[in-house]
Tab-separated table of C-alpha atoms in Angstrom:
chain	number	residue	atom	x	y	z
V	15	UNK	CA	76.519	159.238	132.799
V	16	UNK	CA	76.002	155.835	131.083
V	17	UNK	CA	79.776	154.965	131.420
V	18	UNK	CA	80.844	153.675	134.585
V	19	UNK	CA	84.514	153.894	134.252
V	20	UNK	CA	85.131	150.953	137.290
V	21	UNK	CA	82.856	148.833	135.195
V	22	UNK	CA	84.643	149.348	132.139
V	23	UNK	CA	87.997	148.788	133.664
V	24	UNK	CA	86.595	145.640	135.148
V	25	UNK	CA	84.935	144.520	132.280
V	26	UNK	CA	88.293	144.911	130.020
V	27	UNK	CA	90.338	142.684	132.883
V	28	UNK	CA	87.255	140.565	132.529
V	29	UNK	CA	87.805	140.179	128.648
V	30	UNK	CA	91.372	139.780	128.920
V	31	UNK	CA	90.896	137.095	131.543
V	32	UNK	CA	88.109	135.747	128.894
V	33	UNK	CA	90.437	135.773	125.971
V	34	UNK	CA	93.069	133.714	127.846
V	35	UNK	CA	90.347	131.357	128.988
V	36	UNK	CA	89.053	130.579	125.406
V	37	UNK	CA	92.881	130.362	124.244
V	38	UNK	CA	93.515	128.045	126.571
V	39	UNK	CA	90.443	125.711	126.465
V	40	UNK	CA	89.288	126.308	123.334
V	41	UNK	CA	91.217	127.754	120.372
V	42	UNK	CA	94.426	125.770	121.278
V	43	UNK	CA	93.015	122.220	121.920
V	44	UNK	CA	90.447	122.387	119.103
V	45	UNK	CA	93.006	123.857	116.357
V	46	UNK	CA	95.318	120.850	117.702
V	47	UNK	CA	92.882	118.383	117.291
V	48	UNK	CA	92.062	119.565	113.801
V	49	UNK	CA	95.530	119.605	112.915
V	50	UNK	CA	96.188	116.556	114.277
V	51	UNK	CA	92.954	114.769	112.264
V	52	UNK	CA	94.335	116.673	109.183
V	53	UNK	CA	97.668	114.858	109.757
V	54	UNK	CA	96.526	111.780	110.275
V	55	UNK	CA	94.268	111.761	106.993
V	56	UNK	CA	97.203	112.763	105.109
V	57	UNK	CA	99.079	110.219	106.426
V	58	UNK	CA	96.161	108.065	105.657
V	59	UNK	CA	96.230	109.180	102.288
V	60	UNK	CA	99.701	108.935	101.733
V	61	UNK	CA	99.564	105.461	103.098
V	62	UNK	CA	96.637	104.501	100.702
V	63	UNK	CA	98.556	106.112	97.727
V	64	UNK	CA	101.666	103.981	98.702
V	65	UNK	CA	99.259	100.831	98.972
V	66	UNK	CA	97.694	101.731	95.555
V	67	UNK	CA	101.264	102.076	94.294
V	68	UNK	CA	102.520	99.092	95.695
V	69	UNK	CA	99.089	96.870	94.499
V	70	UNK	CA	99.924	98.346	90.970
V	71	UNK	CA	103.380	96.991	90.936
V	72	UNK	CA	102.381	93.753	92.277
V	73	UNK	CA	99.849	93.466	89.902
V	74	UNK	CA	102.278	94.536	86.898
V	75	UNK	CA	104.511	91.773	88.465
V	76	UNK	CA	102.214	89.259	88.606
V	77	UNK	CA	101.263	90.165	84.916
V	78	UNK	CA	104.910	89.938	83.766
V	79	UNK	CA	105.395	86.655	85.536
V	80	UNK	CA	101.950	85.381	84.153
V	81	UNK	CA	103.344	86.249	80.801
V	82	UNK	CA	106.539	84.786	81.313
V	83	UNK	CA	105.035	81.421	82.834
V	84	UNK	CA	102.847	81.503	79.517
V	85	UNK	CA	105.708	81.858	77.408
V	86	UNK	CA	107.605	79.302	79.633
V	87	UNK	CA	104.648	76.775	79.163
V	88	UNK	CA	104.248	77.117	75.657
V	89	UNK	CA	108.048	76.645	75.176
V	90	UNK	CA	107.877	73.401	77.289
V	91	UNK	CA	104.610	72.233	75.409
V	92	UNK	CA	106.370	72.815	71.948
V	93	UNK	CA	109.775	71.221	73.309
V	94	UNK	CA	107.599	68.361	74.806
V	95	UNK	CA	105.637	67.994	71.441
V	96	UNK	CA	109.032	67.922	69.340
V	97	UNK	CA	110.304	65.115	71.645
V	98	UNK	CA	107.274	62.943	71.291
V	99	UNK	CA	107.513	63.340	67.643
V	100	UNK	CA	110.963	62.200	67.706
V	101	UNK	CA	110.477	59.852	70.364
V	102	UNK	CA	107.562	58.550	67.903
V	103	UNK	CA	109.593	58.353	64.970
V	104	UNK	CA	112.355	56.388	66.919
V	105	UNK	CA	109.822	54.214	68.102
V	106	UNK	CA	108.520	53.703	64.302
V	107	UNK	CA	111.953	53.063	63.268
V	108	UNK	CA	112.548	50.754	65.949
V	109	UNK	CA	109.175	48.623	65.215
V	110	UNK	CA	109.755	48.827	61.851
V	111	UNK	CA	113.471	47.548	62.298
V	112	UNK	CA	112.166	44.694	64.443
V	113	UNK	CA	109.560	43.786	62.206
V	114	UNK	CA	112.253	43.500	59.503
V	115	UNK	CA	114.235	41.438	61.725
V	116	UNK	CA	111.396	39.367	62.781
V	117	UNK	CA	110.774	38.477	58.726
V	118	UNK	CA	114.165	38.253	58.402
V	119	UNK	CA	114.554	35.772	60.749
V	120	UNK	CA	111.114	34.010	59.868
V	121	UNK	CA	112.576	33.823	56.389
V	122	UNK	CA	115.800	32.190	57.535
V	123	UNK	CA	113.914	29.591	59.907
V	124	UNK	CA	112.373	28.902	56.537
V	125	UNK	CA	115.366	28.550	54.881
V	126	UNK	CA	116.850	26.562	57.357
V	127	UNK	CA	113.392	24.310	57.281
V	128	UNK	CA	113.789	24.055	53.614
V	129	UNK	CA	117.400	23.249	54.273
V	130	UNK	CA	116.688	20.639	56.862
V	131	UNK	CA	114.018	19.193	54.655
V	132	UNK	CA	116.487	19.134	51.814
V	133	UNK	CA	119.211	17.326	54.271
V	134	UNK	CA	116.827	14.909	55.476
V	135	UNK	CA	115.396	14.312	51.555
V	136	UNK	CA	119.014	13.868	50.984
V	137	UNK	CA	119.799	11.322	53.727
V	138	UNK	CA	116.756	9.519	52.503
V	139	UNK	CA	117.514	9.435	49.341
V	140	UNK	CA	120.924	8.146	49.639
V	141	UNK	CA	119.745	5.173	51.844
V	142	UNK	CA	117.077	4.467	49.518
V	143	UNK	CA	119.405	4.657	46.542
V	144	UNK	CA	122.130	2.769	48.591
V	145	UNK	CA	119.591	-0.045	49.522
V	146	UNK	CA	117.989	0.207	45.836
V	147	UNK	CA	121.401	0.188	44.179
V	148	UNK	CA	122.534	-2.555	46.675
V	149	UNK	CA	119.678	-4.711	45.939
V	150	UNK	CA	119.950	-4.685	42.152
V	151	UNK	CA	123.745	-5.134	42.198
V	152	UNK	CA	122.655	-8.261	44.224
V	153	UNK	CA	120.207	-9.277	41.952
V	154	UNK	CA	122.119	-8.662	38.864
V	155	UNK	CA	125.360	-10.247	40.057
V	156	UNK	CA	127.037	-12.808	42.264
V	157	UNK	CA	129.116	-10.453	43.841
V	158	UNK	CA	128.141	-8.491	46.486
V	159	UNK	CA	128.049	-4.495	46.424
V	160	UNK	CA	130.994	-4.115	48.578
V	161	UNK	CA	133.078	-6.399	46.270
V	162	UNK	CA	132.055	-4.205	43.546
V	163	UNK	CA	133.027	-1.087	45.575
V	164	UNK	CA	136.456	-2.464	46.455
V	165	UNK	CA	136.563	-3.170	42.792
V	166	UNK	CA	135.909	0.284	41.539
V	167	UNK	CA	138.313	1.420	44.057
V	168	UNK	CA	141.007	-0.516	42.794
V	169	UNK	CA	140.398	0.296	39.186
V	170	UNK	CA	140.298	4.028	40.225
V	171	UNK	CA	143.746	3.435	41.654
V	172	UNK	CA	145.245	1.673	38.691
V	173	UNK	CA	143.995	4.246	36.562
V	174	UNK	CA	145.499	7.030	38.591
V	175	UNK	CA	147.867	9.426	36.485
V	176	UNK	CA	149.557	12.293	36.296
V	177	UNK	CA	150.153	14.969	39.195
V	178	UNK	CA	147.815	13.415	41.421
V	179	UNK	CA	149.343	9.996	41.368
V	180	UNK	CA	152.832	11.665	41.755
V	181	UNK	CA	151.640	13.794	44.718
V	182	UNK	CA	149.891	10.529	46.232
V	183	UNK	CA	153.265	8.603	46.123
V	184	UNK	CA	155.422	10.975	47.547
V	185	UNK	CA	153.246	11.148	50.246
V	186	UNK	CA	153.021	7.645	50.750
V	187	UNK	CA	156.767	7.131	50.682
V	188	UNK	CA	157.305	9.887	52.942
V	189	UNK	CA	155.174	8.995	55.977
V	190	UNK	CA	156.179	7.422	58.657
V	191	UNK	CA	152.828	5.490	59.702
V	192	UNK	CA	150.820	3.268	57.762
V	193	UNK	CA	148.010	4.694	55.426
V	194	UNK	CA	144.622	4.365	56.335
V	195	UNK	CA	142.074	2.751	53.910
V	196	UNK	CA	138.282	3.850	55.386
V	197	UNK	CA	135.628	2.243	54.195
V	198	UNK	CA	131.688	2.130	54.984
V	199	UNK	CA	132.114	-1.507	55.711
V	200	UNK	CA	134.444	-4.117	57.177
V	201	UNK	CA	136.311	-5.589	54.073
V	202	UNK	CA	136.883	-8.780	53.386
V	203	UNK	CA	140.264	-10.427	53.149
V	204	UNK	CA	140.252	-10.883	49.657
V	205	UNK	CA	139.429	-7.404	48.819
V	206	UNK	CA	141.994	-5.870	51.270
V	207	UNK	CA	144.613	-8.220	49.426
V	208	UNK	CA	143.376	-6.834	46.100
V	209	UNK	CA	143.988	-2.859	47.303
V	210	UNK	CA	147.116	-3.728	48.596
V	211	UNK	CA	148.120	-5.402	45.452
V	212	UNK	CA	146.805	-2.599	43.726
V	213	UNK	CA	148.638	0.264	45.640
V	214	UNK	CA	152.107	-1.472	45.485
V	215	UNK	CA	151.364	-1.757	41.930
V	216	UNK	CA	150.491	1.211	41.267
V	217	UNK	CA	153.260	3.329	43.109
V	218	UNK	CA	155.983	0.091	42.567
V	219	UNK	CA	156.675	-0.272	46.150
V	220	UNK	CA	155.436	-2.196	49.610
V	221	UNK	CA	152.833	0.218	50.782
V	222	UNK	CA	151.861	-0.019	54.394
V	223	UNK	CA	148.284	0.247	55.119
V	224	UNK	CA	145.646	0.089	57.633
V	225	UNK	CA	141.956	-0.744	57.162
V	226	UNK	CA	139.292	1.104	59.067
V	227	UNK	CA	135.428	1.121	59.205
V	228	UNK	CA	133.762	4.404	58.388
V	229	UNK	CA	130.000	4.215	58.170
V	230	UNK	CA	129.394	7.788	57.343
V	231	UNK	CA	131.111	7.083	54.115
V	232	UNK	CA	127.973	5.440	52.555
V	233	UNK	CA	129.307	2.685	50.708
V	234	UNK	CA	132.773	3.763	49.398
V	235	UNK	CA	136.571	3.541	50.097
V	236	UNK	CA	139.135	6.127	51.035
V	237	UNK	CA	142.457	6.323	51.086
V	238	UNK	CA	144.475	8.909	53.729
V	239	UNK	CA	148.044	9.478	53.963
V	240	UNK	CA	149.409	12.718	55.749
V	241	UNK	CA	148.092	15.222	53.438
V	242	UNK	CA	146.811	13.272	50.639
V	243	UNK	CA	143.086	11.688	50.216
V	244	UNK	CA	142.058	9.455	47.401
V	245	UNK	CA	138.668	8.769	47.807
V	246	UNK	CA	135.471	7.159	45.758
V	247	UNK	CA	132.026	6.719	47.405
V	248	UNK	CA	128.565	6.302	46.261
V	249	UNK	CA	128.154	9.661	47.949
V	250	UNK	CA	129.612	11.294	45.202
V	251	UNK	CA	126.972	10.284	42.945
V	252	UNK	CA	124.595	10.932	45.531
V	253	UNK	CA	125.919	14.462	45.413
V	254	UNK	CA	124.863	14.805	41.688
V	255	UNK	CA	121.137	13.363	42.935
V	256	UNK	CA	121.245	16.287	45.652
V	257	UNK	CA	122.205	18.828	43.308
V	258	UNK	CA	119.103	17.969	40.944
V	259	UNK	CA	116.736	17.696	44.116
V	260	UNK	CA	118.138	21.105	45.611
V	261	UNK	CA	117.348	22.504	41.985
V	262	UNK	CA	113.884	21.141	42.312
V	263	UNK	CA	113.384	22.653	45.962
V	264	UNK	CA	114.810	25.776	45.064
V	265	UNK	CA	112.068	25.887	41.982
V	266	UNK	CA	109.100	24.996	43.887
V	267	UNK	CA	109.965	27.096	46.933
V	268	UNK	CA	109.988	31.159	46.076
V	269	UNK	CA	112.104	32.674	47.717
V	270	UNK	CA	114.335	29.610	47.767
V	271	UNK	CA	116.543	29.718	51.409
V	272	UNK	CA	118.506	26.683	50.702
V	273	UNK	CA	122.089	27.494	49.448
V	274	UNK	CA	123.503	25.174	46.688
V	275	UNK	CA	125.258	22.157	48.387
V	276	UNK	CA	128.557	20.658	48.677
V	277	UNK	CA	130.148	20.976	45.056
V	278	UNK	CA	128.811	18.250	43.489
V	279	UNK	CA	130.981	16.442	40.895
V	280	UNK	CA	129.568	15.457	37.229
V	281	UNK	CA	131.062	11.879	37.918
V	282	UNK	CA	133.003	10.593	41.119
V	283	UNK	CA	136.515	11.338	40.634
V	284	UNK	CA	139.719	10.836	42.251
V	285	UNK	CA	140.794	13.986	44.041
V	286	UNK	CA	143.316	14.978	45.809
V	287	UNK	CA	142.826	17.686	48.436
V	288	UNK	CA	144.254	19.261	51.319
V	289	UNK	CA	142.310	18.667	54.266
P	7	UNK	CA	63.176	151.452	134.067
P	8	UNK	CA	66.940	150.897	133.771
P	9	UNK	CA	68.835	152.041	130.864
P	10	UNK	CA	72.058	150.071	131.740
P	11	UNK	CA	72.657	146.949	133.921
P	12	UNK	CA	75.179	149.068	135.427
P	13	UNK	CA	73.019	150.989	137.559
P	14	UNK	CA	71.793	147.643	139.325
P	15	UNK	CA	74.713	147.394	142.238
P	16	UNK	CA	74.644	144.493	144.492
P	17	UNK	CA	77.690	145.418	146.778
P	18	UNK	CA	79.619	148.633	146.906
P	19	UNK	CA	82.873	149.471	148.351
P	20	UNK	CA	83.586	153.318	147.445
P	21	UNK	CA	84.666	153.358	143.953
P	22	UNK	CA	84.603	149.807	144.139
P	23	UNK	CA	81.345	147.932	143.116
P	24	UNK	CA	79.709	144.656	142.066
P	25	UNK	CA	76.988	145.504	139.425
P	26	UNK	CA	74.993	143.287	137.212
P	27	UNK	CA	76.952	143.949	134.181
P	28	UNK	CA	79.989	142.636	136.024
P	29	UNK	CA	78.018	139.758	137.385
P	30	UNK	CA	76.416	138.848	134.596
P	31	UNK	CA	79.931	138.903	132.527
P	32	UNK	CA	81.401	136.337	135.253
P	33	UNK	CA	78.390	134.016	134.418
P	34	UNK	CA	79.060	134.284	130.525
P	35	UNK	CA	82.700	133.964	131.390
P	36	UNK	CA	82.093	130.684	133.551
P	37	UNK	CA	79.770	129.135	131.179
P	38	UNK	CA	81.998	130.008	128.282
P	39	UNK	CA	85.214	128.602	129.815
P	40	UNK	CA	83.398	125.525	131.650
P	41	UNK	CA	81.745	124.317	128.467
P	42	UNK	CA	84.734	124.607	126.519
P	43	UNK	CA	86.788	123.066	128.965
P	44	UNK	CA	84.081	120.121	129.270
P	45	UNK	CA	83.863	119.944	125.304
P	46	UNK	CA	87.763	119.811	124.927
P	47	UNK	CA	88.434	117.438	127.320
P	48	UNK	CA	88.214	114.553	125.306
P	49	UNK	CA	88.995	115.827	121.915
P	50	UNK	CA	88.932	112.926	119.227
P	51	UNK	CA	91.483	113.112	116.723
P	52	UNK	CA	90.096	110.528	114.533
P	53	UNK	CA	87.094	110.824	112.015
P	54	UNK	CA	84.466	110.067	114.494
P	55	UNK	CA	84.065	112.770	116.829
P	56	UNK	CA	81.222	113.916	119.338
P	57	UNK	CA	78.490	116.468	118.400
P	58	UNK	CA	79.802	119.098	120.466
P	59	UNK	CA	83.219	119.142	119.437
P	60	UNK	CA	81.965	119.294	115.674
P	61	UNK	CA	79.875	122.492	116.691
P	62	UNK	CA	83.070	123.835	118.331
P	63	UNK	CA	85.186	122.927	115.320
P	64	UNK	CA	82.769	124.520	112.755
P	65	UNK	CA	82.668	127.421	114.881
P	66	UNK	CA	86.530	127.760	115.059
P	67	UNK	CA	87.079	127.228	111.538
P	68	UNK	CA	84.546	129.659	110.528
P	69	UNK	CA	85.687	132.544	112.527
P	70	UNK	CA	89.409	131.353	111.362
P	71	UNK	CA	87.812	131.623	107.783
P	72	UNK	CA	86.178	134.997	108.596
P	73	UNK	CA	89.510	136.408	109.585
P	74	UNK	CA	91.197	135.074	106.695
P	75	UNK	CA	88.833	136.521	104.146
P	76	UNK	CA	89.437	139.914	105.700
P	77	UNK	CA	92.760	139.643	104.808
P	78	UNK	CA	95.035	138.846	107.589
P	79	UNK	CA	97.223	136.170	106.361
P	80	UNK	CA	97.783	134.376	109.778
P	81	UNK	CA	94.252	133.943	111.144
P	82	UNK	CA	95.465	132.134	114.338
P	83	UNK	CA	97.596	134.991	115.528
P	84	UNK	CA	94.365	136.742	115.842
P	85	UNK	CA	91.846	133.810	116.547
P	86	UNK	CA	92.021	134.546	120.335
P	87	UNK	CA	91.160	137.986	120.466
P	88	UNK	CA	88.692	138.260	117.494
P	89	UNK	CA	87.056	134.877	118.415
P	90	UNK	CA	86.704	135.726	121.790
P	91	UNK	CA	84.971	139.224	120.774
P	92	UNK	CA	82.541	137.314	118.518
P	93	UNK	CA	81.597	134.379	120.896
P	94	UNK	CA	81.454	137.066	123.840
P	95	UNK	CA	78.920	139.250	122.387
P	96	UNK	CA	77.329	136.720	120.630
P	97	UNK	CA	76.639	134.917	123.717
P	98	UNK	CA	75.588	137.613	125.693
P	99	UNK	CA	72.791	138.318	123.344
P	100	UNK	CA	71.556	134.604	122.973
P	101	UNK	CA	71.122	134.369	126.590
P	102	UNK	CA	68.690	137.481	126.619
P	103	UNK	CA	65.756	134.707	126.112
P	104	UNK	CA	66.740	133.861	130.058
P	105	UNK	CA	64.258	135.642	131.918
P	106	UNK	CA	65.961	138.001	134.235
P	107	UNK	CA	68.976	138.196	132.585
P	108	UNK	CA	70.512	141.427	131.214
P	109	UNK	CA	72.904	141.417	128.781
P	110	UNK	CA	76.321	143.056	129.750
P	111	UNK	CA	76.667	144.426	125.845
P	112	UNK	CA	73.785	146.459	126.733
P	113	UNK	CA	75.990	148.465	129.192
P	114	UNK	CA	77.751	151.275	127.633
P	115	UNK	CA	80.643	150.438	130.113
P	116	UNK	CA	81.163	146.908	128.626
P	117	UNK	CA	80.886	148.177	124.854
P	118	UNK	CA	83.663	150.868	125.890
P	119	UNK	CA	85.483	148.466	127.437
P	120	UNK	CA	85.491	145.922	124.104
P	121	UNK	CA	86.007	149.181	122.224
P	122	UNK	CA	88.959	150.062	123.936
P	123	UNK	CA	90.472	146.927	123.989
P	124	UNK	CA	90.431	146.770	120.037
P	125	UNK	CA	91.818	150.555	120.120
P	126	UNK	CA	94.776	148.966	122.028
P	127	UNK	CA	94.736	145.797	120.265
P	128	UNK	CA	95.093	147.311	116.658
P	129	UNK	CA	98.280	149.357	117.392
P	130	UNK	CA	99.748	146.488	119.262
P	131	UNK	CA	99.196	143.797	116.268
P	132	UNK	CA	100.686	146.765	114.037
P	133	UNK	CA	103.537	147.305	115.769
P	134	UNK	CA	104.481	143.308	116.359
P	135	UNK	CA	103.995	142.851	112.688
P	136	UNK	CA	105.731	145.811	111.038
P	137	UNK	CA	107.859	147.474	114.200
P	138	UNK	CA	106.852	150.826	115.840
P	139	UNK	CA	108.263	152.991	113.058
P	140	UNK	CA	106.422	151.231	110.149
P	141	UNK	CA	103.149	151.486	112.199
P	142	UNK	CA	103.481	154.800	113.106
P	143	UNK	CA	104.363	155.668	109.382
P	144	UNK	CA	100.729	154.683	108.816
P	145	UNK	CA	99.598	157.792	110.413
P	146	UNK	CA	101.471	159.923	107.831
P	147	UNK	CA	99.939	158.283	104.956
P	148	UNK	CA	99.565	159.146	102.377
P	149	UNK	CA	100.685	162.799	103.549
P	150	UNK	CA	101.859	164.285	106.266
P	151	UNK	CA	98.647	166.431	106.303
P	152	UNK	CA	96.465	163.359	106.800
P	153	UNK	CA	98.078	163.069	110.467
P	154	UNK	CA	95.468	164.498	112.482
P	155	UNK	CA	92.596	162.959	110.654
P	156	UNK	CA	93.768	159.693	111.202
P	157	UNK	CA	94.120	160.358	114.592
P	158	UNK	CA	90.469	161.437	114.780
P	159	UNK	CA	89.601	158.319	112.396
P	160	UNK	CA	91.322	156.093	115.425
P	161	UNK	CA	89.140	157.953	118.383
P	162	UNK	CA	86.098	158.078	116.345
P	163	UNK	CA	85.765	154.736	115.273
P	164	UNK	CA	86.254	153.304	118.432
P	165	UNK	CA	83.521	155.653	120.044
P	166	UNK	CA	81.363	154.175	117.057
P	167	UNK	CA	82.436	150.798	117.993
P	168	UNK	CA	81.332	151.175	121.556
P	169	UNK	CA	78.028	153.072	120.890
P	170	UNK	CA	76.740	151.063	117.865
P	171	UNK	CA	76.830	147.908	119.890
P	172	UNK	CA	75.611	149.600	123.158
P	173	UNK	CA	72.783	151.113	120.946
P	174	UNK	CA	71.751	147.808	119.607
P	175	UNK	CA	71.786	145.805	122.566
P	176	UNK	CA	70.247	148.283	124.983
P	177	UNK	CA	67.406	149.225	122.286
P	178	UNK	CA	66.625	145.640	121.552
P	179	UNK	CA	65.991	145.317	125.347
P	180	UNK	CA	64.252	148.404	125.437
P	181	UNK	CA	61.814	147.895	123.192
P	182	UNK	CA	61.023	144.638	124.734
P	183	UNK	CA	60.396	146.253	127.682
P	184	UNK	CA	58.136	148.896	126.344
P	185	UNK	CA	56.139	146.323	124.439
P	186	UNK	CA	55.473	144.675	127.447
P	187	UNK	CA	53.909	147.522	128.829
P	188	UNK	CA	51.671	147.852	125.714
P	189	UNK	CA	50.847	144.716	124.601
P	190	UNK	CA	52.572	141.825	127.081
P	191	UNK	CA	51.445	138.871	124.525
P	192	UNK	CA	53.130	137.788	121.489
P	193	UNK	CA	54.783	140.888	120.128
P	194	UNK	CA	57.497	140.959	123.051
P	195	UNK	CA	58.348	137.249	122.450
P	196	UNK	CA	58.544	138.222	118.264
P	197	UNK	CA	61.108	141.156	119.355
P	198	UNK	CA	63.062	138.816	121.580
P	199	UNK	CA	63.280	136.548	118.309
P	200	UNK	CA	64.300	139.695	116.424
P	201	UNK	CA	66.647	140.837	119.203
P	202	UNK	CA	68.308	137.532	118.957
P	203	UNK	CA	69.048	138.004	115.407
P	204	UNK	CA	70.462	141.440	115.886
P	205	UNK	CA	72.458	140.422	118.551
P	206	UNK	CA	74.029	137.779	116.226
P	207	UNK	CA	74.491	140.566	113.514
P	208	UNK	CA	75.916	142.633	115.992
P	209	UNK	CA	78.500	140.081	117.185
P	210	UNK	CA	79.451	139.699	113.528
P	211	UNK	CA	79.717	143.196	113.026
P	212	UNK	CA	81.934	144.211	115.814
P	213	UNK	CA	84.341	141.520	115.395
P	214	UNK	CA	84.211	142.156	111.531
P	215	UNK	CA	85.241	146.004	112.281
P	216	UNK	CA	87.752	144.884	114.900
P	217	UNK	CA	89.289	142.541	112.376
P	218	UNK	CA	89.616	145.223	109.726
P	219	UNK	CA	90.764	147.672	111.943
P	220	UNK	CA	93.536	145.431	113.014
P	221	UNK	CA	94.216	144.448	109.466
P	222	UNK	CA	94.421	148.121	108.427
P	223	UNK	CA	97.015	148.440	111.275
P	224	UNK	CA	99.151	145.162	110.344
P	225	UNK	CA	99.025	145.953	106.373
P	226	UNK	CA	99.397	142.397	106.579
P	227	UNK	CA	96.687	141.949	103.375
P	228	UNK	CA	97.495	139.011	101.062
P	229	UNK	CA	98.861	140.473	97.863
P	230	UNK	CA	96.030	141.859	95.633
P	231	UNK	CA	96.161	141.744	91.524
P	232	UNK	CA	96.445	145.452	92.051
P	233	UNK	CA	99.056	146.684	94.164
P	234	UNK	CA	98.240	150.171	94.497
P	235	UNK	CA	94.517	149.458	95.579
P	236	UNK	CA	93.583	151.611	98.641
P	237	UNK	CA	94.249	149.951	101.821
P	238	UNK	CA	92.830	152.309	103.872
P	239	UNK	CA	89.732	150.615	105.318
P	240	UNK	CA	86.278	151.799	104.866
P	241	UNK	CA	84.719	153.655	107.936
P	242	UNK	CA	81.922	151.705	109.347
P	243	UNK	CA	78.403	152.893	109.502
């Protein structure tokens, strides 16, 4: 008999034992290891996917940021350009204004210079004319220029009429202090007397006067009361000359800066004016 | 000249005896268990692993895949039984290259024992899968008339399983022994190599048939495109 039943039974037991042993030592651990590895790989893949997604998101974010940054930069650049343009315009305008102001100042300075020159010329001319006139009068007559001035003033006083005379007379009468007679030089007593007499005769009353020397009158006599003034001086004649000289300067200098000087009179007149 | 290692008895106490079959089976069991234990002692779950672990993983996953291909839906449930069948038969034939070794599978007692295990395992898996009634119903399908034939088929296929393995393994060893007497050089070596091949083929056939029988018993096949397909296993040659 080829089959030994004891051996069969023993082999069945042996096989069952072997199944148990293999299950215990081979299949379970191996399958567990494979499952663990698969789980790990799946986790790693999921992790990689998540990282990839995150990286993609970050890349998108970065791109978006870059774009907005570019836009911002462009906006800032254009703003800065506009500001620079405006600033340039402003500076140019300022510079133009400053240049204009400078030019105006220069012109003013020129005008001032011209005025000063004019003034100097006038003064010089006055002095020269005075000197010439005095010399001429002295040479021509035996009387001094001062006497002639006094005479002229007296004559003018006597020739005074109309409203001017009335106003001056009223002023002389009403004032309490004596009227002041200013002259460029100290008047001699005869002339003082002549003036006193002329006043008395003109206004038909005793006029109280006081004499004063005022060199700025440039050879002339001035009677001033409270509010009224009667004057005659070579300065009036000189005004005419000054006007002529000013006209001359105006013609020779373009643009003319010098403004016309004080109202010159054709002829020296006795005028009453309010101070 | 022995037909079976059963006749080589080392110790005997009446009915109980210790023959070469049992001893070599124990030796195989020891080798399998110890090597499995040694290799799986330090299993790596990372990408880097030892060559031995790789080998075992390949073997285990290949067996699992084969079981799945037979049509058993949850292969890990049958892996212990079918995998051990394959590994035991394969190892028994591989060790024939060791001089003085006699394959336990060349003993009809061993192959009968294995066939009986299959005979018992198939109904056990069937009953756990579809209940006792469901399992018993498979015997009267398609008609009640088929009951005796189904029973005969059950018995005969177990017998065929046992005798096929025994015949192949025994004949292999026998041919080598006979050839040694005729021509002691070269040819026995070639025949031994051939014997290794047939041993592996037989291990594969034995376990595949066992899987097919279990699949038939559990009817737990995967849904096929044709639902009315014949699920009765083809009888092995």
